[in-house]
C-alpha positions as a Markdown table, in Angstrom:
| # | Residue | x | y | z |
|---|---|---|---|---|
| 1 | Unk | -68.9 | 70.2 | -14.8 |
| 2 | Unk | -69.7 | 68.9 | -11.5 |
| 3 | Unk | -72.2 | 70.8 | -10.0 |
| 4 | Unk | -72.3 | 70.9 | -5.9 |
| 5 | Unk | -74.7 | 70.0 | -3.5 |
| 6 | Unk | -75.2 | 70.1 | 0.6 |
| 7 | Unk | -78.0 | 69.5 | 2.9 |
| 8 | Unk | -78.3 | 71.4 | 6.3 |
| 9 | Unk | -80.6 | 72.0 | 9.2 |
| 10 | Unk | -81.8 | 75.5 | 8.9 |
| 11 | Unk | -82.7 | 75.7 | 12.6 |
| 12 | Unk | -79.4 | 74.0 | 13.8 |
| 13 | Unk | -77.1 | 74.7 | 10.8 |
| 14 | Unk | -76.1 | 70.9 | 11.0 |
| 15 | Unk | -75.0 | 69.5 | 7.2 |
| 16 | Unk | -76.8 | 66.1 | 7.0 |
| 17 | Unk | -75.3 | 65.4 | 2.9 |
| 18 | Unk | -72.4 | 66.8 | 0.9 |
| 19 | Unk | -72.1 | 65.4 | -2.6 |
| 20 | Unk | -68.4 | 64.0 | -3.9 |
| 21 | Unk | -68.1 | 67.5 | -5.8 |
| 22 | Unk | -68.4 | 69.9 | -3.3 |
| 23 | Unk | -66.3 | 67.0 | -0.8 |
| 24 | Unk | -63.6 | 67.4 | -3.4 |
| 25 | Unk | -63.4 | 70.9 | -3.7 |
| 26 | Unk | -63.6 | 71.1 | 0.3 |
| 27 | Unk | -60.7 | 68.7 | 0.2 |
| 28 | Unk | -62.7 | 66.1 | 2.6 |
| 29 | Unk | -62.5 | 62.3 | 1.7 |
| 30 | Unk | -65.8 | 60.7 | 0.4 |
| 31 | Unk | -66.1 | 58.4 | 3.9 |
| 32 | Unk | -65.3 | 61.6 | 6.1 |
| 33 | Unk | -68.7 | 62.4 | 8.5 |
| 34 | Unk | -69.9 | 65.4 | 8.4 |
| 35 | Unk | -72.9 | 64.9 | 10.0 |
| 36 | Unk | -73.7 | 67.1 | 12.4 |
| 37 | Unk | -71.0 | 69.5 | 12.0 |
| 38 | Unk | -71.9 | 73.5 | 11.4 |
| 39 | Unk | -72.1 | 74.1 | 7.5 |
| 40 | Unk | -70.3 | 77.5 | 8.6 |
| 41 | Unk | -67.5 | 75.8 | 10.0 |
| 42 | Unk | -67.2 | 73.4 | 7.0 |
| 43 | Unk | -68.2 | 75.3 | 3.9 |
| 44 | Unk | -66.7 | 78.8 | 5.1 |
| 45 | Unk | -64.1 | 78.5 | 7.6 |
| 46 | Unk | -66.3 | 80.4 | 10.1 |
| 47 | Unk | -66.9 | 80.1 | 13.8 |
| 48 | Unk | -70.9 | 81.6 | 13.5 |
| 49 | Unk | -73.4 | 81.4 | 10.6 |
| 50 | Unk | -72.2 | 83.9 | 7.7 |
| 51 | Unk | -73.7 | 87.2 | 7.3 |
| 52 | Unk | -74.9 | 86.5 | 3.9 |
| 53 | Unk | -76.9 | 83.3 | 5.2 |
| 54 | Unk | -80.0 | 82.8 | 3.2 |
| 55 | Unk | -82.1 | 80.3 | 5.3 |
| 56 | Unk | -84.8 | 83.6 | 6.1 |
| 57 | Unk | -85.3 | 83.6 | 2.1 |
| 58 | Unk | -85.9 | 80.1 | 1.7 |
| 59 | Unk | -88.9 | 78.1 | 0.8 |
| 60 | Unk | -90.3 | 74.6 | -0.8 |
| 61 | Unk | -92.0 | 77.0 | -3.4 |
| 62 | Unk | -89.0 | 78.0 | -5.1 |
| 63 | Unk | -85.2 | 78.5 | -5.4 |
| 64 | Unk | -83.7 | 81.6 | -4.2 |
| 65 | Unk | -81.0 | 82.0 | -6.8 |
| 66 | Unk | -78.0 | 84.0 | -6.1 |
| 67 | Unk | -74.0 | 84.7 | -6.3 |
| 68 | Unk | -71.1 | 83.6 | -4.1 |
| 69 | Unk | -68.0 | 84.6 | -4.1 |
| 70 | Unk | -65.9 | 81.7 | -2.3 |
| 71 | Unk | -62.9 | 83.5 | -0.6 |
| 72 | Unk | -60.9 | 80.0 | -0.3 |
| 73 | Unk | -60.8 | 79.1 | -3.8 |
| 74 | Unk | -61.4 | 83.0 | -5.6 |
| 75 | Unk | -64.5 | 81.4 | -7.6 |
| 76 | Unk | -67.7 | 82.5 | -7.7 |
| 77 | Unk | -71.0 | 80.1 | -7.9 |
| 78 | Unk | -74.6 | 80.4 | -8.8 |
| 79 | Unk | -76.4 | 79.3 | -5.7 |
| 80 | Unk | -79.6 | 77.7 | -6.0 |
| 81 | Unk | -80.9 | 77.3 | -2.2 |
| 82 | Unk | -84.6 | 75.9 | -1.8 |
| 83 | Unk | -86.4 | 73.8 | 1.2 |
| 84 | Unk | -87.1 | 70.1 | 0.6 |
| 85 | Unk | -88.9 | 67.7 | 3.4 |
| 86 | Unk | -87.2 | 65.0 | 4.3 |
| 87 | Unk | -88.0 | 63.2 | 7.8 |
| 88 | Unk | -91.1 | 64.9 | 8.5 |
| 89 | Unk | -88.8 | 68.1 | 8.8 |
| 90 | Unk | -88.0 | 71.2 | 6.3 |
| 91 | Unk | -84.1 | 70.9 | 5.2 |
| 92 | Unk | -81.9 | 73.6 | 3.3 |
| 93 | Unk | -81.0 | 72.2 | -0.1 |
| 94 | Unk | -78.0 | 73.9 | -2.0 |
| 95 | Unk | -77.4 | 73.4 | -5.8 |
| 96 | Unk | -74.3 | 75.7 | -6.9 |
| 97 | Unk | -72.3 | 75.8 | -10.1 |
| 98 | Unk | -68.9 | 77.4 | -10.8 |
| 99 | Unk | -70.1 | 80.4 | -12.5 |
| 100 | Unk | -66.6 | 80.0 | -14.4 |
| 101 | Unk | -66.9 | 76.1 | -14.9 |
| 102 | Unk | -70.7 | 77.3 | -16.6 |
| 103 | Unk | -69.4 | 79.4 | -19.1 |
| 104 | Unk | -66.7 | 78.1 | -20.3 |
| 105 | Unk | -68.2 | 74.5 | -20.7 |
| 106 | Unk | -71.3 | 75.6 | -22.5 |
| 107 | Unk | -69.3 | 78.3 | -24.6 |
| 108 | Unk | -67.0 | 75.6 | -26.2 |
| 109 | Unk | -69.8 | 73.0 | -26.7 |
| 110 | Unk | -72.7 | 75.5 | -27.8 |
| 111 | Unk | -70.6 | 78.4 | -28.8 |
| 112 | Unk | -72.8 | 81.3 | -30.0 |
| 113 | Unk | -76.0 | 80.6 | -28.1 |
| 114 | Unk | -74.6 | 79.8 | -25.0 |
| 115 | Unk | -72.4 | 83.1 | -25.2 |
| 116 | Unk | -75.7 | 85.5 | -25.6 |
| 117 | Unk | -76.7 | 83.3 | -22.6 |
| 118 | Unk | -74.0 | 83.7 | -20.4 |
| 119 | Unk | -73.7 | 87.5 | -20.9 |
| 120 | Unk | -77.4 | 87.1 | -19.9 |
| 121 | Unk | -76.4 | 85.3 | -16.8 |
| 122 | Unk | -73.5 | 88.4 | -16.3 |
| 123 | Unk | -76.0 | 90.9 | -16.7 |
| 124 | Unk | -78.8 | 89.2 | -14.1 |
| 125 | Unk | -75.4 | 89.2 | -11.9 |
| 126 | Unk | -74.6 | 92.9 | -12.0 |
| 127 | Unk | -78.4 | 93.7 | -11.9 |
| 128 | Unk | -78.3 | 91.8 | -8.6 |
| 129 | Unk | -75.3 | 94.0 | -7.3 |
| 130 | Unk | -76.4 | 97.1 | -5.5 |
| 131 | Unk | -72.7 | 98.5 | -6.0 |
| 132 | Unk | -71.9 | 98.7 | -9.2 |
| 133 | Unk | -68.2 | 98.4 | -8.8 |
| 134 | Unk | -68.6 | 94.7 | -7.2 |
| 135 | Unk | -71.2 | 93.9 | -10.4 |
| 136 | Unk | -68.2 | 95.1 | -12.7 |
| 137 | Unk | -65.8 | 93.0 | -10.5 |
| 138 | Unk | -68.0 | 89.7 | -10.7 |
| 139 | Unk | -68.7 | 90.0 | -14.6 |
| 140 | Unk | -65.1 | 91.2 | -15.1 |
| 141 | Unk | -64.3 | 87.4 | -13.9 |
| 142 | Unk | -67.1 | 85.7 | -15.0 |
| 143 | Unk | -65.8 | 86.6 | -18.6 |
| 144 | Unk | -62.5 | 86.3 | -18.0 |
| 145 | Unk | -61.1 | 89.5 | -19.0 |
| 146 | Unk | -59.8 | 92.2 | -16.4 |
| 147 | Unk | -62.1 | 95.3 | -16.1 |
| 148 | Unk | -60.5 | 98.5 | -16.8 |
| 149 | Unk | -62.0 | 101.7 | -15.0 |
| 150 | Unk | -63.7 | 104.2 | -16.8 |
| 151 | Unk | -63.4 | 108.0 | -15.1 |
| 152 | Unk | -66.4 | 109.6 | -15.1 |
């Protein structure tokens, strides 16, 4: 499991680091510059900072941990987003793992456990979902089995 990492300017949204997991998965080269380009433009194919930006949430005191569904590759990722100083200024620092990558590496090495833990993880996803039809999507996937509705 290769977990992903990127660096970025909160103020200017300018990536100063990519790691060689998220480069791969971005299809960029590990020699390719990226400094200074929009982390919009490069992680989401978007012309202005995304809606769902977290850089107001952020600080060095703790990770704001959340979900992302990534529309180019249909995965979703457990985003760890925090501040760290570097250069006498505050950068965004992303940590994000394949939520499917996650649990199904840990199932087949820890089995049991690590099952009760992911449907953990499932349940602190759909507790995070205001609508619980998106929460039923997301865990639906996380698990790998299709969701059937229930009629109420």
């Amino acid at each position: 499991m290769d977990e992903r990492v990127a660096m970025s300017d909160p103020d200017t949204y300018n990536l100063v680091y990519l790691n060689k997991a998220l480069r791969h998965d971005l299809g960029l080269t590990e020699d390719e510059d990226i400094t200074g380009k929009k982390c919009y433009e490069v992680l989401e194919g978007a012309k202005s900072p995304c809606e769902f930006c977290t850089n107001e949430r952020l600080s060095r005191d703790y990770f704001y941990k959340w979900v992302h569904h990534d529309a180019r590759t249909g995965q979703d990722y457990i985003m760890r987003d925090t501040l760290v100083p570097w250069r006498g200024k505050n950068y965004r620092f992303t940590f994000s793992t394949c939520l499917k990558d996650y649990v199904g590496k840990y199932l087949k090495e820890n089995g049991e456990i690590v099952g009760k833990s992911a449907a953990n993880e499932m349940i602190a996803i759909a507790l995070d979902e205001r609508d619980p039809e998106p929460a039923s999507t997301k865990c639906s996937k996380a698990s790998g089995k299709p969701s059937k509705p229930t009629k109420s």
